[in-house]
C-alpha atoms as a printed R data frame, in Angstrom:
    type eleno elety resid chain resno       x       y      z
1   ATOM     1    CA   MET     A     1   0.017   0.214 -0.215
2   ATOM     2    CA   ALA     A     2   1.403   3.329 -0.848
3   ATOM     3    CA   ILE     A     3  -0.093   6.910 -1.005
4   ATOM     4    CA   THR     A     4   0.707   9.736 -4.302
5   ATOM     5    CA   LEU     A     5   2.145  12.753 -2.710
6   ATOM     6    CA   ASN     A     6   1.205  15.926 -4.360
7   ATOM     7    CA   SER     A     7   4.848  15.929 -5.666
8   ATOM     8    CA   GLY     A     8   3.474  13.308 -7.749
9   ATOM     9    CA   PHE     A     9   5.464   9.788 -6.117
10  ATOM    10    CA   LYS     A    10   4.682   6.800 -4.309
11  ATOM    11    CA   MET     A    11   5.764   6.509 -0.294
12  ATOM    12    CA   PRO     A    12   5.485   3.428  0.889
13  ATOM    13    CA   ILE     A    13   2.127   3.953  3.320
14  ATOM    14    CA   LEU     A    14   4.105   1.555  6.322
15  ATOM    15    CA   GLY     A    15   8.035   2.718  6.951
16  ATOM    16    CA   LEU     A    16  10.052   2.537  9.502
17  ATOM    17    CA   GLY     A    17  12.354   3.864 11.558
18  ATOM    18    CA   VAL     A    18  15.526   4.470 12.822
19  ATOM    19    CA   TRP     A    19  14.952   7.110 15.714
20  ATOM    20    CA   ARG     A    20  17.250   5.580 18.620
21  ATOM    21    CA   MET     A    21  19.101   2.830 16.079
22  ATOM    22    CA   ASP     A    22  22.834   1.237 18.110
23  ATOM    23    CA   GLY     A    23  24.581   1.348 15.160
24  ATOM    24    CA   LYS     A    24  26.232  -1.814 15.920
25  ATOM    25    CA   ASP     A    25  22.493  -3.696 15.126
26  ATOM    26    CA   ILE     A    26  21.868  -1.849 12.083
27  ATOM    27    CA   ARG     A    27  23.258  -2.942  9.662
28  ATOM    28    CA   ASN     A    28  20.931  -6.783 10.548
29  ATOM    29    CA   LEU     A    29  18.292  -4.376 11.250
30  ATOM    30    CA   LEU     A    30  17.264  -3.345  7.678
31  ATOM    31    CA   ILE     A    31  18.361  -5.717  5.947
32  ATOM    32    CA   ASN     A    32  16.228  -7.885  7.819
33  ATOM    33    CA   ALA     A    33  13.463  -5.518  7.020
34  ATOM    34    CA   ILE     A    34  14.112  -5.593  3.579
35  ATOM    35    CA   LYS     A    35  13.549  -9.701  3.055
36  ATOM    36    CA   ILE     A    36  10.929  -9.332  5.369
37  ATOM    37    CA   GLY     A    37   8.756  -6.511  2.142
38  ATOM    38    CA   TYR     A    38   9.771  -2.467  4.790
39  ATOM    39    CA   ARG     A    39  10.664  -0.457  1.110
40  ATOM    40    CA   HIS     A    40  10.314   2.705  3.567
41  ATOM    41    CA   PHE     A    41  12.661   3.913  5.770
42  ATOM    42    CA   ASP     A    42  12.895   6.990  8.207
43  ATOM    43    CA   CYS     A    43  16.297   8.839  8.962
44  ATOM    44    CA   ALA     A    44  17.273  11.695 10.002
45  ATOM    45    CA   ALA     A    45  20.936  13.953 11.082
46  ATOM    46    CA   ASP     A    46  20.006  14.107 14.229
47  ATOM    47    CA   TYR     A    47  19.968  10.401 14.896
48  ATOM    48    CA   GLN     A    48  23.562  10.584 14.621
49  ATOM    49    CA   ASN     A    49  23.950   6.938 12.866
50  ATOM    50    CA   GLU     A    50  23.256   7.628  8.893
51  ATOM    51    CA   VAL     A    51  26.524   7.112  8.400
52  ATOM    52    CA   GLU     A    52  25.566   3.212  9.235
53  ATOM    53    CA   VAL     A    53  21.579   3.228  7.458
54  ATOM    54    CA   GLY     A    54  24.014   4.851  5.048
55  ATOM    55    CA   GLU     A    55  26.034   1.197  5.084
56  ATOM    56    CA   ALA     A    56  22.970  -0.922  5.219
57  ATOM    57    CA   PHE     A    57  21.997   0.670  2.761
58  ATOM    58    CA   ALA     A    58  24.698   0.142  0.086
59  ATOM    59    CA   GLU     A    59  25.225  -3.731  0.668
60  ATOM    60    CA   ALA     A    60  21.440  -3.982  0.117
61  ATOM    61    CA   PHE     A    61  22.078  -2.375 -3.753
62  ATOM    62    CA   GLN     A    62  25.737  -3.929 -4.318
63  ATOM    63    CA   THR     A    63  23.980  -7.472 -3.309
64  ATOM    64    CA   GLY     A    64  21.520  -7.260 -5.664
65  ATOM    65    CA   LEU     A    65  19.198  -7.886 -2.247
66  ATOM    66    CA   VAL     A    66  16.509  -4.157 -3.552
67  ATOM    67    CA   LYS     A    67  16.650  -0.864 -6.531
68  ATOM    68    CA   ARG     A    68  17.722   2.105 -5.557
69  ATOM    69    CA   GLU     A    69  14.197   3.104 -6.907
70  ATOM    70    CA   ASP     A    70  13.066   0.443 -5.103
71  ATOM    71    CA   LEU     A    71  13.519   2.046 -1.898
72  ATOM    72    CA   PHE     A    72  12.045   5.661 -0.502
73  ATOM    73    CA   ILE     A    73  13.780   7.313  1.935
74  ATOM    74    CA   THR     A    74  13.792   9.889  4.383
75  ATOM    75    CA   THR     A    75  15.538  12.206  6.278
76  ATOM    76    CA   LYS     A    76  15.235  15.314  7.933
77  ATOM    77    CA   LEU     A    77  16.610  19.316  8.109
78  ATOM    78    CA   TRP     A    78  18.599  19.457 11.933
79  ATOM    79    CA   ASN     A    79  17.603  22.610 13.545
80  ATOM    80    CA   SER     A    80  21.435  24.468 13.426
81  ATOM    81    CA   ASP     A    81  21.608  24.258  9.476
82  ATOM    82    CA   HIS     A    82  18.032  26.278  8.530
83  ATOM    83    CA   GLY     A    83  20.438  28.786  7.350
84  ATOM    84    CA   HIS     A    84  23.012  26.119  5.239
85  ATOM    85    CA   VAL     A    85  20.106  23.690  3.807
86  ATOM    86    CA   ILE     A    86  22.306  22.591  1.107
87  ATOM    87    CA   GLU     A    87  25.074  21.748  3.474
88  ATOM    88    CA   ALA     A    88  23.468  19.213  4.879
89  ATOM    89    CA   CYS     A    89  20.960  17.718  2.679
90  ATOM    90    CA   LYS     A    90  25.177  16.476  1.011
91  ATOM    91    CA   ALA     A    91  25.837  15.958  3.961
92  ATOM    92    CA   SER     A    92  23.089  13.709  4.360
93  ATOM    93    CA   LEU     A    93  23.778  12.384  0.978
94  ATOM    94    CA   LYS     A    94  27.584  11.615  1.281
95  ATOM    95    CA   LYS     A    95  26.461   9.529  4.910
96  ATOM    96    CA   LEU     A    96  23.435   7.063  2.776
97  ATOM    97    CA   GLN     A    97  25.649   7.405  0.325
98  ATOM    98    CA   LEU     A    98  23.210   8.611 -1.646
99  ATOM    99    CA   ASP     A    99  22.211  10.480 -5.171
100 ATOM   100    CA   TYR     A   100  19.045  11.547 -4.134
101 ATOM   101    CA   LEU     A   101  17.075  11.550 -1.005
102 ATOM   102    CA   ASP     A   102  13.054  10.643 -1.684
103 ATOM   103    CA   LEU     A   103  11.991  13.120  0.746
104 ATOM   104    CA   PHE     A   104  13.309  15.388  3.443
105 ATOM   105    CA   LEU     A   105  12.221  17.453  5.799
106 ATOM   106    CA   ILE     A   106  12.164  20.028  8.348
107 ATOM   107    CA   HIS     A   107  12.731  18.440 11.895
108 ATOM   108    CA   PHE     A   108  11.277  21.040 14.094
109 ATOM   109    CA   PRO     A   109   9.676  24.942 13.109
110 ATOM   110    CA   VAL     A   110  12.740  26.418 14.663
111 ATOM   111    CA   ALA     A   111  16.400  28.017 13.407
112 ATOM   112    CA   THR     A   112  19.189  27.182 16.463
113 ATOM   113    CA   LYS     A   113  22.388  28.598 16.589
114 ATOM   114    CA   HIS     A   114  24.631  26.970 14.445
115 ATOM   115    CA   THR     A   115  27.557  23.904 15.240
116 ATOM   116    CA   GLY     A   116  28.838  22.986 11.942
117 ATOM   117    CA   VAL     A   117  27.240  21.511  9.380
118 ATOM   118    CA   GLY     A   118  25.467  18.632  9.889
119 ATOM   119    CA   THR     A   119  26.462  18.324 13.327
120 ATOM   120    CA   THR     A   120  23.511  18.456 14.357
121 ATOM   121    CA   GLY     A   121  24.082  20.527 18.237
122 ATOM   122    CA   SER     A   122  21.093  21.383 19.962
123 ATOM   123    CA   ALA     A   123  23.083  24.865 21.739
124 ATOM   124    CA   LEU     A   124  21.535  26.465 25.007
125 ATOM   125    CA   ASP     A   125  21.849  29.791 26.717
126 ATOM   126    CA   GLU     A   126  23.717  30.966 30.126
127 ATOM   127    CA   ASP     A   127  20.280  30.343 30.338
128 ATOM   128    CA   GLY     A   128  19.945  26.215 29.846
129 ATOM   129    CA   VAL     A   129  17.539  27.863 27.442
130 ATOM   130    CA   LEU     A   130  17.170  26.788 23.284
131 ATOM   131    CA   ASP     A   131  19.801  29.013 21.491
132 ATOM   132    CA   ILE     A   132  17.405  30.525 18.931
133 ATOM   133    CA   ASP     A   133  18.641  31.925 15.807
134 ATOM   134    CA   THR     A   134  15.603  34.348 15.099
135 ATOM   135    CA   THR     A   135  16.896  36.497 12.076
136 ATOM   136    CA   ILE     A   136  16.331  32.672 10.204
137 ATOM   137    CA   SER     A   137  12.499  31.940  9.155
138 ATOM   138    CA   LEU     A   138  10.616  29.018  8.146
139 ATOM   139    CA   GLU     A   139  10.204  30.813  5.084
140 ATOM   140    CA   THR     A   140  13.056  31.642  3.491
141 ATOM   141    CA   THR     A   141  14.291  28.248  5.148
142 ATOM   142    CA   TRP     A   142  11.434  26.260  3.076
143 ATOM   143    CA   HIS     A   143  12.784  28.317 -0.560
144 ATOM   144    CA   ALA     A   144  16.209  26.857  0.139
145 ATOM   145    CA   MET     A   145  14.197  22.979  0.768
146 ATOM   146    CA   GLU     A   146  13.242  23.999 -2.545
147 ATOM   147    CA   GLU     A   147  16.016  25.071 -4.001
148 ATOM   148    CA   LEU     A   148  17.453  21.082 -2.848
149 ATOM   149    CA   VAL     A   149  13.881  19.831 -5.384
150 ATOM   150    CA   SER     A   150  15.183  22.034 -8.724
151 ATOM   151    CA   VAL     A   151  18.203  20.913 -8.184
152 ATOM   152    CA   GLY     A   152  17.518  17.432 -8.184
153 ATOM   153    CA   LEU     A   153  19.169  16.724 -4.780
154 ATOM   154    CA   VAL     A   154  15.351  15.159 -3.621
155 ATOM   155    CA   ARG     A   155  12.471  14.022 -5.036
156 ATOM   156    CA   SER     A   156   9.726  15.663 -2.280
157 ATOM   157    CA   ILE     A   157  10.178  17.757  1.245
158 ATOM   158    CA   GLY     A   158   8.087  18.155  4.134
159 ATOM   159    CA   ILE     A   159   7.865  19.385  7.176
160 ATOM   160    CA   SER     A   160   7.386  17.717 10.735
161 ATOM   161    CA   ASN     A   161   5.835  18.375 14.196
162 ATOM   162    CA   TYR     A   162   4.220  21.337 12.077
163 ATOM   163    CA   ASP     A   163   0.859  23.353 13.734
164 ATOM   164    CA   ILE     A   164  -1.699  23.737 12.213
165 ATOM   165    CA   PHE     A   165  -0.872  27.402 11.595
166 ATOM   166    CA   LEU     A   166   2.426  27.200 10.592
167 ATOM   167    CA   THR     A   167   1.690  24.464  8.054
168 ATOM   168    CA   ARG     A   168  -1.370  27.013  7.480
169 ATOM   169    CA   ASP     A   169   1.760  30.210  6.079
170 ATOM   170    CA   CYS     A   170   3.865  27.376  4.313
171 ATOM   171    CA   LEU     A   171   0.949  26.596  1.958
172 ATOM   172    CA   ALA     A   172   0.921  30.489  1.365
173 ATOM   173    CA   TYR     A   173   4.845  31.135  1.001
174 ATOM   174    CA   SER     A   174   5.227  28.541 -0.881
175 ATOM   175    CA   LYS     A   175   6.560  26.978 -4.262
176 ATOM   176    CA   VAL     A   176   6.306  23.204 -3.774
177 ATOM   177    CA   LYS     A   177   3.841  23.129 -1.125
178 ATOM   178    CA   PRO     A   178   4.456  20.208  1.434
179 ATOM   179    CA   ALA     A   179   4.413  16.306  0.414
180 ATOM   180    CA   VAL     A   180   4.453  15.352  3.953
181 ATOM   181    CA   ASN     A   181   3.712  16.626  7.384
182 ATOM   182    CA   GLN     A   182   5.680  14.265 10.095
183 ATOM   183    CA   ILE     A   183   3.675  14.909 13.724
184 ATOM   184    CA   GLU     A   184   3.202  12.662 16.801
185 ATOM   185    CA   THR     A   185   0.207  10.778 16.456
186 ATOM   186    CA   HIS     A   186  -1.314   7.972 18.079
187 ATOM   187    CA   PRO     A   187  -4.232   6.553 20.165
188 ATOM   188    CA   TYR     A   188  -3.549   8.475 22.859
189 ATOM   189    CA   PHE     A   189  -2.536  12.041 20.848
190 ATOM   190    CA   GLN     A   190  -4.825  11.915 17.772
191 ATOM   191    CA   ARG     A   191  -4.688  15.635 16.111
192 ATOM   192    CA   ASP     A   192  -7.635  15.536 14.662
193 ATOM   193    CA   SER     A   193  -8.280  18.679 13.518
194 ATOM   194    CA   LEU     A   194  -4.419  18.858 12.311
195 ATOM   195    CA   VAL     A   195  -4.797  15.768 10.681
196 ATOM   196    CA   LYS     A   196  -7.709  15.944  8.425
197 ATOM   197    CA   PHE     A   197  -6.155  20.153  8.254
198 ATOM   198    CA   CYS     A   198  -3.251  18.264  6.491
199 ATOM   199    CA   GLN     A   199  -5.272  16.036  4.449
200 ATOM   200    CA   LYS     A   200  -7.921  18.384  2.876
201 ATOM   201    CA   HIS     A   201  -4.440  20.819  1.801
202 ATOM   202    CA   GLY     A   202  -3.281  17.675  0.159
203 ATOM   203    CA   ILE     A   203   0.168  17.400  2.543
204 ATOM   204    CA   CYS     A   204  -0.154  13.372  3.437
205 ATOM   205    CA   VAL     A   205   0.155  13.124  6.976
206 ATOM   206    CA   THR     A   206   2.849  10.026  8.641
207 ATOM   207    CA   ALA     A   207   2.214   9.326 11.019
208 ATOM   208    CA   HIS     A   208   6.699   9.579 14.230
209 ATOM   209    CA   THR     A   209   5.495   8.239 17.438
210 ATOM   210    CA   PRO     A   210   2.647   6.033 16.025
211 ATOM   211    CA   LEU     A   211   2.989   2.782 18.982
212 ATOM   212    CA   GLY     A   212   3.277   5.518 21.314
213 ATOM   213    CA   GLY     A   213   6.920   4.967 22.316
214 ATOM   214    CA   SER     A   214   6.015   2.810 24.068
215 ATOM   215    CA   VAL     A   215   9.810   1.836 26.882
216 ATOM   216    CA   SER     A   216  11.164   4.804 24.292
217 ATOM   217    CA   ASN     A   217   8.988   7.657 25.687
218 ATOM   218    CA   THR     A   218   8.902   5.566 29.969
219 ATOM   219    CA   GLU     A   219  12.007   6.778 29.968
220 ATOM   220    CA   TRP     A   220  12.974   9.666 28.671
221 ATOM   221    CA   PHE     A   221  10.362  11.177 29.196
222 ATOM   222    CA   GLY     A   222   8.216   9.324 32.436
223 ATOM   223    CA   SER     A   223   5.368   9.182 29.126
224 ATOM   224    CA   VAL     A   224   1.564   6.933 29.397
225 ATOM   225    CA   SER     A   225   2.109   3.934 26.750
226 ATOM   226    CA   CYS     A   226  -1.197   2.850 24.696
227 ATOM   227    CA   LEU     A   227  -0.857  -0.736 24.562
228 ATOM   228    CA   ASP     A   228  -1.411  -1.286 27.317
229 ATOM   229    CA   ASP     A   229  -4.581   0.272 26.913
230 ATOM   230    CA   PRO     A   230  -7.565  -1.467 27.993
231 ATOM   231    CA   ALA     A   231  -9.674  -1.297 24.942
232 ATOM   232    CA   LEU     A   232  -7.010  -1.850 22.930
233 ATOM   233    CA   LYS     A   233  -6.176  -4.913 23.739
234 ATOM   234    CA   GLY     A   234  -9.640  -6.597 23.978
235 ATOM   235    CA   LEU     A   235  -9.244  -5.375 19.641
236 ATOM   236    CA   ALA     A   236  -6.020  -7.356 19.698
237 ATOM   237    CA   GLU     A   237  -8.387  -9.965 21.112
238 ATOM   238    CA   LYS     A   238 -10.851  -9.964 18.666
239 ATOM   239    CA   TYR     A   239  -9.294  -9.666 15.695
240 ATOM   240    CA   LYS     A   240  -6.701 -12.240 16.437
241 ATOM   241    CA   LYS     A   241  -3.651 -10.086 16.378
242 ATOM   242    CA   THR     A   242  -0.793  -7.593 18.405
243 ATOM   243    CA   VAL     A   243  -1.804  -4.477 20.237
244 ATOM   244    CA   PRO     A   244   0.282  -2.741 18.432
245 ATOM   245    CA   GLN     A   245  -0.763  -4.289 15.323
246 ATOM   246    CA   VAL     A   246  -3.855  -3.553 15.551
247 ATOM   247    CA   VAL     A   247  -2.704   0.823 16.610
248 ATOM   248    CA   LEU     A   248  -0.788   1.055 13.004
249 ATOM   249    CA   ARG     A   249  -2.939  -0.971 11.427
250 ATOM   250    CA   TRP     A   250  -5.969   2.192 13.243
251 ATOM   251    CA   GLY     A   251  -3.722   4.895 11.444
252 ATOM   252    CA   ILE     A   252  -2.727   3.320  8.402
253 ATOM   253    CA   GLN     A   253  -7.282   3.876  8.444
254 ATOM   254    CA   ARG     A   254  -6.810   6.920  8.973
255 ATOM   255    CA   ASN     A   255  -5.158   7.106  5.504
256 ATOM   256    CA   SER     A   256  -1.340   8.421  6.689
257 ATOM   257    CA   ALA     A   257   2.231   6.198  7.029
258 ATOM   258    CA   VAL     A   258   3.121   5.423 10.058
259 ATOM   259    CA   ILE     A   259   6.798   4.591 10.718
260 ATOM   260    CA   PRO     A   260   7.756   2.183 14.068
261 ATOM   261    CA   LYS     A   261  10.968   1.792 15.517
262 ATOM   262    CA   THR     A   262  12.367  -1.005 16.928
263 ATOM   263    CA   SER     A   263  16.087  -2.906 17.469
264 ATOM   264    CA   LYS     A   264  14.264  -6.392 18.060
265 ATOM   265    CA   LEU     A   265  14.039  -8.567 13.966
266 ATOM   266    CA   GLU     A   266  10.552 -10.190 15.724
267 ATOM   267    CA   ARG     A   267   8.581  -6.571 16.561
268 ATOM   268    CA   LEU     A   268   9.549  -6.077 12.802
269 ATOM   269    CA   GLU     A   269   8.717  -8.814 10.960
270 ATOM   270    CA   GLU     A   270   4.941  -7.912 13.247
271 ATOM   271    CA   ASN     A   271   3.707  -4.652 12.221
272 ATOM   272    CA   PHE     A   272   4.317  -5.390  9.180
273 ATOM   273    CA   ARG     A   273   1.629  -6.982  9.832
274 ATOM   274    CA   VAL     A   274  -0.551  -4.980  9.452
275 ATOM   275    CA   LEU     A   275  -1.896  -5.288  6.278
276 ATOM   276    CA   ASP     A   276  -4.234  -8.747  6.122
277 ATOM   277    CA   PHE     A   277  -6.613  -6.746  7.623
278 ATOM   278    CA   GLU     A   278  -9.051  -4.078  8.639
279 ATOM   279    CA   LEU     A   279 -10.932  -2.494 11.768
280 ATOM   280    CA   ALA     A   280 -14.227  -2.081 11.115
281 ATOM   281    CA   LYS     A   281 -16.383   1.202 11.608
282 ATOM   282    CA   GLU     A   282 -17.136   0.733 15.380
283 ATOM   283    CA   ASP     A   283 -13.678   0.032 16.583
284 ATOM   284    CA   MET     A   284 -12.645   2.576 14.096
285 ATOM   285    CA   ASP     A   285 -14.535   4.844 16.536
286 ATOM   286    CA   LEU     A   286 -13.838   2.403 19.600
287 ATOM   287    CA   ILE     A   287  -9.428   3.639 18.826
288 ATOM   288    CA   GLY     A   288 -10.713   7.274 18.330
289 ATOM   289    CA   SER     A   289 -12.773   7.928 21.496
290 ATOM   290    CA   LEU     A   290  -8.863   7.228 23.269
291 ATOM   291    CA   ASP     A   291  -7.764  10.397 23.003
292 ATOM   292    CA   ARG     A   292  -5.676  11.810 26.202
293 ATOM   293    CA   LYS     A   293  -4.226  14.426 24.095
294 ATOM   294    CA   HIS     A   294  -1.327  13.859 25.610
295 ATOM   295    CA   ARG     A   295   2.260  13.590 23.801
296 ATOM   296    CA   THR     A   296   4.608  11.651 25.105
297 ATOM   297    CA   ASN     A   297   7.746  13.058 22.477
298 ATOM   298    CA   GLN     A   298   8.710  16.423 25.257
299 ATOM   299    CA   PRO     A   299  11.946  17.922 23.961
300 ATOM   300    CA   ALA     A   300  11.675  20.470 25.826
301 ATOM   301    CA   LYS     A   301  12.974  18.222 28.948
302 ATOM   302    CA   PHE     A   302  16.569  18.706 27.212
303 ATOM   303    CA   TRP     A   303  15.201  22.259 25.214
304 ATOM   304    CA   GLY     A   304  14.515  23.816 28.722
305 ATOM   305    CA   ILE     A   305  11.595  25.524 26.916
306 ATOM   306    CA   ASP     A   306   8.147  23.682 25.294
307 ATOM   307    CA   LEU     A   307   8.284  24.847 20.981
308 ATOM   308    CA   TYR     A   308   4.582  22.945 21.716
309 ATOM   309    CA   ALA     A   309   4.096  25.956 23.952
């Protein structure tokens, strides 16, 4: 299953996120993911594993496991590189050993103090607050992103962690419309208004943290996971699936792409088996009633400022 983006390119609706994947595990995880059938991979400069990801892709291409054109590969511009978009994109391409990206996203809607291309620093000021660069507008950054399309380095461009108002602004000043808005959304943080706004205006929603962060975000942010919800456990029993499979299927049936992350082979296989069943309308409605407006990924913990305030 794939979603046709407003750029005309197709993006597989199910992908694999590589956030918090350790370098030593990446080769086996990505090679096995490709063998299982994954064709959509979500990366970012800030994940600091583009080199290892690129080595795995190179091996897959060289051994004939898959062709470059069979994969949809995303990476992201970090906050400290808003004034160096082309250089940052080229740095990511070099690390990933690619000639082009299928999708390049603005990781967060904020420019911060430059720390060197590709270094993905988050400089803090003397008060321990993120050192925001007020000289670079998001419009300036977007027009630099558009340049990447015109020179052929990137096929589609998009945004990430943008709310309705920032998304509306991007639509107003863009010549090349954002193809994707990648946001946190899951049963406990459904953001229905934002999802519907994006889809109404031809922007595909990709759900990062589609399982609510599970153990990772509980450890980092003290958040609550939807995977323990009794209603979701009941649906898993009804459909003879796991709770993560039910949650991912719900995301897909909202017409959003989902990019669950895992470092376990058995989970790779489990997460991929979500295209062979369908949730009934009453069960979609039941999950719709579980919204807690609970964000599980909150970088304010590290940045000393709530960008979502």
